[in-house]
């Protein structure tokens, strides 16, 4: 399941620093605009304590976590939709991702230039979203011209698409992002083919300094980001990119000591990964045995055969049934054999909807 979250923002807000920490890839993160030009892609492990507990129970030869993909997209600037700062190129990179992670600078640092002259995270996100919306308006206008001609011939699908486009166009021109327009699931499906930038789900990340991340109380600036996200039915988190960069380079046994020093329960990147995972509508199921314990990533709502297909297409094609139990059930029982003795392992068919935390053994025949 290769769904990608794109990290976006103005230049010098800390996108590449956060991406570096996520992937420990050491890409450039210098103090000048457009340090990132080509998008950098990194696959990261999804933190999941359940995997550790399943490993303790099964004692496998190997343990493989679920993963997700992040893309570090170059800093956008005001006028990007008209080509400013290589904007056309960068906007096309955003079109290739499935969700958007907005990194917003919420720290003061005289040695790091802010492209707008001062720190204001709400202004910054509005600049980015305005540029994305301008590009979407152009896309919808172009599509409208084409669909209007087809709809006149009586084409049913064209008429349905025309209805949706004519409904959203005035709202977009009034400054409403596509994801904020009230549409039913069928109408959103019609729009999917356009891959509109402002239809993608969004997460706001306030990049703060060390003092802010150690404080239990949010600063007024960070609270504004949280309130802004809430007003749009989105989520917001805060993390300190500089601190996360230091944590990512430490040996595993030293990380916990470092976190204790800053009174942090876990790396902020864990919050970012898990929030992005949820943003993409993903969940995890497990396969367990003496050779391997593995977490698999699927979209919420997938059936058992579809989930089996994430392992191998033959599993989906020849699906017979699935033996399923819940993570908390095996933790309670202590072993799979005890679960089986208690009759807790269920037999599920093709219509079964996989749930987050399911442990599954697929039976198939090709």
Tab-separated table of C-alpha atoms in Angstrom:
chain	number	residue	atom	x	y	z
A	1	UNK	CA	0.000	0.000	0.000
A	2	UNK	CA	2.013	2.954	-1.278
A	3	UNK	CA	0.106	6.066	-0.233
A	4	UNK	CA	2.227	9.211	0.044
A	5	UNK	CA	2.038	12.227	2.333
A	6	UNK	CA	3.653	15.355	0.897
A	7	UNK	CA	5.465	17.747	3.247
A	8	UNK	CA	4.848	21.315	2.064
A	9	UNK	CA	5.376	24.851	3.294
A	10	UNK	CA	7.127	28.128	2.567
A	11	UNK	CA	10.929	28.101	2.242
A	12	UNK	CA	12.936	27.909	5.497
A	13	UNK	CA	10.118	26.637	7.730
A	14	UNK	CA	11.899	23.359	8.542
A	15	UNK	CA	10.411	20.910	6.036
A	16	UNK	CA	13.689	19.311	5.042
A	17	UNK	CA	14.942	19.236	8.636
A	18	UNK	CA	11.839	17.290	9.638
A	19	UNK	CA	12.105	15.049	6.580
A	20	UNK	CA	15.759	14.360	7.404
A	21	UNK	CA	14.803	13.330	10.914
A	22	UNK	CA	11.974	11.144	9.614
A	23	UNK	CA	14.139	9.254	7.172
A	24	UNK	CA	17.646	9.909	8.566
A	25	UNK	CA	18.576	10.467	4.924
A	26	UNK	CA	20.717	13.561	5.363
A	27	UNK	CA	19.360	15.533	2.409
A	28	UNK	CA	20.322	19.229	2.268
A	29	UNK	CA	18.530	21.514	4.713
A	30	UNK	CA	20.316	24.811	4.257
A	31	UNK	CA	19.250	28.372	5.029
A	32	UNK	CA	18.251	29.532	1.572
A	33	UNK	CA	15.050	29.284	-0.490
A	34	UNK	CA	14.553	26.331	-2.841
A	35	UNK	CA	17.236	24.185	-1.240
A	36	UNK	CA	14.932	21.295	-2.182
A	37	UNK	CA	14.075	21.270	-5.894
A	38	UNK	CA	13.432	17.677	-6.865
A	39	UNK	CA	11.128	16.002	-4.331
A	40	UNK	CA	12.890	13.660	-1.925
A	41	UNK	CA	11.021	10.457	-1.099
A	42	UNK	CA	11.462	8.433	2.074
A	43	UNK	CA	9.809	5.286	3.399
A	44	UNK	CA	9.462	5.336	7.194
A	45	UNK	CA	8.447	2.735	9.756
A	46	UNK	CA	5.117	3.244	11.511
A	47	UNK	CA	5.647	3.134	15.307
A	48	UNK	CA	3.446	0.415	16.810
A	49	UNK	CA	4.001	-1.069	20.267
A	50	UNK	CA	1.678	-3.953	19.358
A	51	UNK	CA	4.333	-5.307	17.012
A	52	UNK	CA	6.822	-5.572	19.884
A	53	UNK	CA	4.336	-7.516	22.013
A	54	UNK	CA	3.496	-9.916	19.185
A	55	UNK	CA	7.221	-10.460	18.673
A	56	UNK	CA	7.576	-11.421	22.340
A	57	UNK	CA	4.786	-13.993	21.970
A	58	UNK	CA	5.875	-15.592	18.676
A	59	UNK	CA	9.663	-15.112	18.961
A	60	UNK	CA	10.013	-15.044	15.136
A	61	UNK	CA	13.185	-15.022	13.068
A	62	UNK	CA	12.293	-11.539	11.801
A	63	UNK	CA	9.910	-8.676	12.584
A	64	UNK	CA	8.773	-6.221	9.913
A	65	UNK	CA	6.856	-3.018	10.727
A	66	UNK	CA	4.255	-1.286	8.592
A	67	UNK	CA	5.605	1.564	6.489
A	68	UNK	CA	4.411	4.746	4.860
A	69	UNK	CA	5.916	7.167	2.375
A	70	UNK	CA	6.768	10.847	2.837
A	71	UNK	CA	7.721	13.264	0.062
A	72	UNK	CA	9.686	16.433	0.823
A	73	UNK	CA	8.375	19.030	-1.643
A	74	UNK	CA	10.236	22.262	-2.316
A	75	UNK	CA	9.139	25.477	-0.603
A	76	UNK	CA	6.297	27.289	-2.306
A	77	UNK	CA	6.063	31.082	-2.436
A	78	UNK	CA	3.381	33.633	-3.130
A	79	UNK	CA	2.680	33.558	-6.871
A	80	UNK	CA	3.591	29.866	-7.258
A	81	UNK	CA	0.427	29.258	-9.278
A	82	UNK	CA	1.731	31.800	-11.810
A	83	UNK	CA	5.151	30.151	-11.910
A	84	UNK	CA	6.958	32.140	-9.192
A	85	UNK	CA	9.844	30.214	-7.601
A	86	UNK	CA	9.467	27.287	-9.990
A	87	UNK	CA	5.921	27.055	-8.672
A	88	UNK	CA	4.424	25.111	-11.574
A	89	UNK	CA	6.974	22.346	-11.097
A	90	UNK	CA	6.423	22.183	-7.341
A	91	UNK	CA	2.624	22.211	-7.618
A	92	UNK	CA	2.832	19.214	-9.944
A	93	UNK	CA	4.760	17.361	-7.228
A	94	UNK	CA	1.897	17.995	-4.798
A	95	UNK	CA	-0.521	16.512	-7.313
A	96	UNK	CA	1.315	13.191	-6.970
A	97	UNK	CA	0.717	12.802	-3.207
A	98	UNK	CA	-2.420	11.621	-1.415
A	99	UNK	CA	-2.339	13.920	1.635
A	100	UNK	CA	-0.628	17.180	2.551
A	101	UNK	CA	1.430	17.869	5.679
A	102	UNK	CA	1.727	21.647	6.113
A	103	UNK	CA	4.866	22.571	8.073
A	104	UNK	CA	4.381	26.001	9.653
A	105	UNK	CA	7.193	27.945	11.227
A	106	UNK	CA	6.288	28.864	14.807
A	107	UNK	CA	9.749	29.701	16.114
A	108	UNK	CA	11.886	32.841	16.055
A	109	UNK	CA	15.450	32.583	14.766
A	110	UNK	CA	17.373	35.629	13.541
A	111	UNK	CA	19.877	33.469	11.654
A	112	UNK	CA	17.191	31.761	9.557
A	113	UNK	CA	15.563	34.056	7.033
A	114	UNK	CA	11.765	34.003	6.703
A	115	UNK	CA	10.728	34.569	3.108
A	116	UNK	CA	7.832	36.817	4.243
A	117	UNK	CA	9.966	38.829	6.666
A	118	UNK	CA	8.388	37.700	9.955
A	119	UNK	CA	6.844	34.644	11.625
A	120	UNK	CA	3.091	34.216	11.170
A	121	UNK	CA	2.003	30.573	10.670
A	122	UNK	CA	-1.625	31.363	9.799
A	123	UNK	CA	-0.586	33.824	7.093
A	124	UNK	CA	1.876	31.229	5.800
A	125	UNK	CA	-0.666	28.422	5.476
A	126	UNK	CA	-3.144	30.794	3.829
A	127	UNK	CA	-0.481	31.722	1.249
A	128	UNK	CA	0.091	28.051	0.440
A	129	UNK	CA	-3.580	27.136	0.321
A	130	UNK	CA	-4.388	30.154	-1.836
A	131	UNK	CA	-1.792	29.072	-4.385
A	132	UNK	CA	-3.175	25.532	-4.394
A	133	UNK	CA	-6.713	26.871	-4.804
A	134	UNK	CA	-5.749	29.148	-7.720
A	135	UNK	CA	-4.279	26.139	-9.494
A	136	UNK	CA	-7.450	24.102	-8.772
A	137	UNK	CA	-9.677	26.877	-10.132
A	138	UNK	CA	-7.712	26.816	-13.384
A	139	UNK	CA	-8.076	23.017	-13.538
A	140	UNK	CA	-11.841	23.165	-12.940
A	141	UNK	CA	-12.358	25.984	-15.462
A	142	UNK	CA	-10.489	24.011	-18.131
A	143	UNK	CA	-12.484	20.885	-17.353
A	144	UNK	CA	-15.775	22.823	-17.401
A	145	UNK	CA	-15.155	23.972	-20.976
A	146	UNK	CA	-14.639	20.399	-22.094
A	147	UNK	CA	-17.509	18.810	-20.119
A	148	UNK	CA	-20.067	21.436	-21.191
A	149	UNK	CA	-19.585	20.418	-24.821
A	150	UNK	CA	-19.896	16.704	-24.030
A	151	UNK	CA	-22.957	17.209	-21.808
A	152	UNK	CA	-24.814	18.954	-24.652
A	153	UNK	CA	-24.692	15.714	-26.614
A	154	UNK	CA	-26.704	14.026	-23.842
A	155	UNK	CA	-23.856	12.054	-22.260
A	156	UNK	CA	-25.089	11.022	-18.793
A	157	UNK	CA	-21.692	10.922	-17.087
A	158	UNK	CA	-20.786	14.308	-18.507
A	159	UNK	CA	-24.038	15.778	-17.180
A	160	UNK	CA	-23.317	14.416	-13.699
A	161	UNK	CA	-19.781	15.804	-13.760
A	162	UNK	CA	-20.994	19.146	-15.096
A	163	UNK	CA	-23.468	19.424	-12.203
A	164	UNK	CA	-20.662	18.922	-9.656
A	165	UNK	CA	-18.243	21.282	-11.382
A	166	UNK	CA	-20.854	24.029	-11.666
A	167	UNK	CA	-21.650	23.552	-7.972
A	168	UNK	CA	-18.078	23.853	-6.719
A	169	UNK	CA	-16.777	26.531	-9.093
A	170	UNK	CA	-18.510	29.545	-7.437
A	171	UNK	CA	-17.443	28.412	-3.968
A	172	UNK	CA	-13.854	27.945	-5.061
A	173	UNK	CA	-13.855	31.434	-6.531
A	174	UNK	CA	-15.083	32.667	-3.143
A	175	UNK	CA	-11.975	31.142	-1.556
A	176	UNK	CA	-13.385	27.822	-0.301
A	177	UNK	CA	-11.050	24.824	-0.541
A	178	UNK	CA	-12.533	21.780	-2.272
A	179	UNK	CA	-12.257	19.588	0.850
A	180	UNK	CA	-14.348	22.185	2.730
A	181	UNK	CA	-17.204	22.115	0.195
A	182	UNK	CA	-20.191	19.994	1.211
A	183	UNK	CA	-20.319	17.078	-1.247
A	184	UNK	CA	-21.592	13.512	-1.011
A	185	UNK	CA	-19.361	10.485	-1.610
A	186	UNK	CA	-20.518	10.041	-5.216
A	187	UNK	CA	-19.750	13.673	-6.048
A	188	UNK	CA	-16.276	13.359	-4.498
A	189	UNK	CA	-15.689	10.232	-6.563
A	190	UNK	CA	-16.527	12.204	-9.699
A	191	UNK	CA	-13.910	14.812	-8.738
A	192	UNK	CA	-11.205	12.238	-8.024
A	193	UNK	CA	-10.165	12.059	-11.655
A	194	UNK	CA	-9.165	15.751	-11.504
A	195	UNK	CA	-6.818	15.097	-8.555
A	196	UNK	CA	-7.492	18.574	-7.147
A	197	UNK	CA	-4.852	19.870	-4.744
A	198	UNK	CA	-7.261	21.350	-2.193
A	199	UNK	CA	-9.350	18.176	-2.109
A	200	UNK	CA	-6.483	16.314	-0.420
A	201	UNK	CA	-6.707	15.846	3.380
A	202	UNK	CA	-4.352	18.075	5.359
A	203	UNK	CA	-2.403	18.019	8.614
A	204	UNK	CA	-0.875	21.169	10.128
A	205	UNK	CA	2.491	20.851	11.899
A	206	UNK	CA	3.673	23.765	14.041
A	207	UNK	CA	7.480	23.656	14.015
A	208	UNK	CA	8.464	25.143	17.388
A	209	UNK	CA	11.611	25.732	19.456
A	210	UNK	CA	12.892	23.714	22.429
A	211	UNK	CA	11.227	25.918	25.058
A	212	UNK	CA	7.815	25.576	23.423
A	213	UNK	CA	7.989	21.786	23.018
A	214	UNK	CA	8.877	21.396	26.718
A	215	UNK	CA	5.947	23.552	27.822
A	216	UNK	CA	2.655	21.900	28.753
A	217	UNK	CA	0.824	25.057	27.663
A	218	UNK	CA	0.725	26.028	23.998
A	219	UNK	CA	1.960	29.477	23.018
A	220	UNK	CA	-0.675	31.854	21.533
A	221	UNK	CA	0.891	31.331	18.101
A	222	UNK	CA	0.648	27.530	18.306
A	223	UNK	CA	-2.879	27.735	19.727
A	224	UNK	CA	-3.849	29.770	16.664
A	225	UNK	CA	-2.625	26.904	14.456
A	226	UNK	CA	-4.671	24.390	16.479
A	227	UNK	CA	-7.776	26.611	16.317
A	228	UNK	CA	-7.287	27.135	12.582
A	229	UNK	CA	-7.051	23.385	12.009
A	230	UNK	CA	-10.107	22.710	14.182
A	231	UNK	CA	-12.152	25.284	12.263
A	232	UNK	CA	-11.451	23.295	9.109
A	233	UNK	CA	-12.051	19.866	10.697
A	234	UNK	CA	-8.342	19.101	10.350
A	235	UNK	CA	-5.708	18.082	12.886
A	236	UNK	CA	-2.668	19.960	14.137
A	237	UNK	CA	0.386	18.859	16.090
A	238	UNK	CA	3.482	20.630	17.331
A	239	UNK	CA	7.030	19.341	17.173
A	240	UNK	CA	10.516	20.769	17.305
A	241	UNK	CA	12.295	19.931	14.066
A	242	UNK	CA	15.682	20.903	15.475
A	243	UNK	CA	15.227	18.596	18.471
A	244	UNK	CA	13.862	15.751	16.348
A	245	UNK	CA	16.914	16.059	14.097
A	246	UNK	CA	19.173	15.542	17.121
A	247	UNK	CA	17.108	12.606	18.436
A	248	UNK	CA	17.164	10.835	15.068
A	249	UNK	CA	20.973	10.625	15.084
A	250	UNK	CA	21.247	9.081	18.568
A	251	UNK	CA	21.757	5.374	19.259
A	252	UNK	CA	18.532	3.679	20.344
A	253	UNK	CA	19.601	3.301	23.993
A	254	UNK	CA	20.380	7.024	24.255
A	255	UNK	CA	17.103	8.264	22.773
A	256	UNK	CA	15.039	7.510	25.886
A	257	UNK	CA	17.505	9.439	28.080
A	258	UNK	CA	17.353	12.399	25.712
A	259	UNK	CA	13.531	12.344	25.739
A	260	UNK	CA	13.493	12.222	29.543
A	261	UNK	CA	15.743	15.266	29.662
A	262	UNK	CA	13.181	17.222	27.637
A	263	UNK	CA	10.225	15.631	29.451
A	264	UNK	CA	8.879	14.113	26.231
A	265	UNK	CA	6.960	10.785	26.304
A	266	UNK	CA	8.015	9.869	22.750
A	267	UNK	CA	9.692	11.444	19.717
A	268	UNK	CA	7.486	14.058	18.090
A	269	UNK	CA	8.055	12.272	14.803
A	270	UNK	CA	6.000	9.350	16.126
A	271	UNK	CA	3.068	11.752	16.443
A	272	UNK	CA	3.691	13.018	12.924
A	273	UNK	CA	3.866	9.514	11.419
A	274	UNK	CA	0.772	8.264	13.258
A	275	UNK	CA	-1.205	11.425	12.457
A	276	UNK	CA	-0.238	11.146	8.777
A	277	UNK	CA	-1.140	7.448	8.796
A	278	UNK	CA	-4.608	8.320	10.106
A	279	UNK	CA	-4.880	11.240	7.668
A	280	UNK	CA	-4.435	8.832	4.764
A	281	UNK	CA	-7.179	6.584	6.146
A	282	UNK	CA	-4.781	3.721	6.808
A	283	UNK	CA	-4.867	0.920	9.349
A	284	UNK	CA	-2.751	-2.093	10.280
A	285	UNK	CA	-3.280	-5.831	10.389
A	286	UNK	CA	-0.714	-8.442	11.396
A	287	UNK	CA	0.488	-11.809	10.168
A	288	UNK	CA	2.307	-13.880	12.770
A	289	UNK	CA	4.291	-17.091	12.840
A	290	UNK	CA	7.634	-18.619	13.874
A	291	UNK	CA	9.416	-17.207	10.823
A	292	UNK	CA	7.991	-13.704	10.709
A	293	UNK	CA	5.781	-11.253	12.554
A	294	UNK	CA	4.729	-8.487	10.191
A	295	UNK	CA	2.506	-5.417	10.191
A	296	UNK	CA	0.690	-4.670	6.933
A	297	UNK	CA	-0.762	-1.347	5.801
A	298	UNK	CA	-4.232	-1.221	4.233
A	299	UNK	CA	-6.942	1.344	3.591
A	300	UNK	CA	-9.778	1.353	6.117
A	301	UNK	CA	-12.772	-0.576	4.852
A	302	UNK	CA	-10.836	-3.192	2.890
A	303	UNK	CA	-12.274	-6.703	2.747
A	304	UNK	CA	-10.301	-9.788	3.739
A	305	UNK	CA	-9.488	-10.719	0.096
A	306	UNK	CA	-8.289	-7.152	-0.600
A	307	UNK	CA	-6.087	-7.235	2.490
A	308	UNK	CA	-4.725	-10.607	1.372
A	309	UNK	CA	-3.870	-9.002	-1.961
A	310	UNK	CA	-1.499	-6.622	-0.154
A	311	UNK	CA	0.596	-9.682	0.702
A	312	UNK	CA	0.405	-11.231	-2.773
A	313	UNK	CA	-2.036	-10.976	-5.648
A	314	UNK	CA	-2.399	-14.775	-5.620
A	315	UNK	CA	-3.767	-14.548	-2.061
A	316	UNK	CA	-6.591	-12.330	-3.254
A	317	UNK	CA	-7.254	-14.263	-6.447
A	318	UNK	CA	-7.432	-17.637	-4.697
A	319	UNK	CA	-8.897	-16.455	-1.379
A	320	UNK	CA	-10.840	-19.167	0.484
A	321	UNK	CA	-11.167	-17.840	4.031
A	322	UNK	CA	-9.295	-16.052	6.788
A	323	UNK	CA	-8.579	-17.138	10.353
A	324	UNK	CA	-8.877	-13.976	12.436
A	325	UNK	CA	-8.433	-12.880	16.028
A	326	UNK	CA	-7.876	-9.548	17.722
A	327	UNK	CA	-4.561	-8.301	19.069
A	328	UNK	CA	-5.976	-7.803	22.557
A	329	UNK	CA	-7.311	-11.376	22.522
A	330	UNK	CA	-3.879	-12.946	22.075
A	331	UNK	CA	-2.390	-10.600	24.653
A	332	UNK	CA	-5.024	-11.807	27.105
A	333	UNK	CA	-4.537	-15.487	26.217
A	334	UNK	CA	-0.739	-15.394	25.987
A	335	UNK	CA	-0.453	-17.676	22.960
A	336	UNK	CA	-2.196	-18.644	19.746
A	337	UNK	CA	-2.681	-22.230	20.921
A	338	UNK	CA	-4.557	-21.051	24.010
A	339	UNK	CA	-6.748	-18.848	21.807
A	340	UNK	CA	-7.546	-21.836	19.626
A	341	UNK	CA	-8.385	-23.949	22.688
A	342	UNK	CA	-10.811	-21.235	23.816
A	343	UNK	CA	-12.474	-21.130	20.397
A	344	UNK	CA	-11.514	-17.482	19.894
A	345	UNK	CA	-10.104	-17.836	16.372
A	346	UNK	CA	-12.854	-16.907	13.906
A	347	UNK	CA	-13.345	-18.120	10.338
A	348	UNK	CA	-14.172	-15.158	8.088
A	349	UNK	CA	-15.192	-15.103	4.433
A	350	UNK	CA	-14.908	-12.758	1.465
A	351	UNK	CA	-17.242	-10.091	2.874
A	352	UNK	CA	-15.333	-9.615	6.120
A	353	UNK	CA	-14.084	-6.045	6.655
A	354	UNK	CA	-10.641	-6.105	8.205
A	355	UNK	CA	-10.259	-4.073	11.407
A	356	UNK	CA	-7.198	-2.328	12.769
A	357	UNK	CA	-5.322	-4.750	15.025
A	358	UNK	CA	-6.585	-7.962	13.424
A	359	UNK	CA	-4.162	-10.871	13.335
A	360	UNK	CA	-4.927	-12.898	10.208
A	361	UNK	CA	-3.915	-16.191	8.611
A	362	UNK	CA	-5.141	-16.383	5.010
A	363	UNK	CA	-6.114	-19.637	3.303
A	364	UNK	CA	-6.068	-19.613	-0.471
A	365	UNK	CA	-5.867	-21.895	-3.468
A	366	UNK	CA	-4.543	-20.906	-6.894
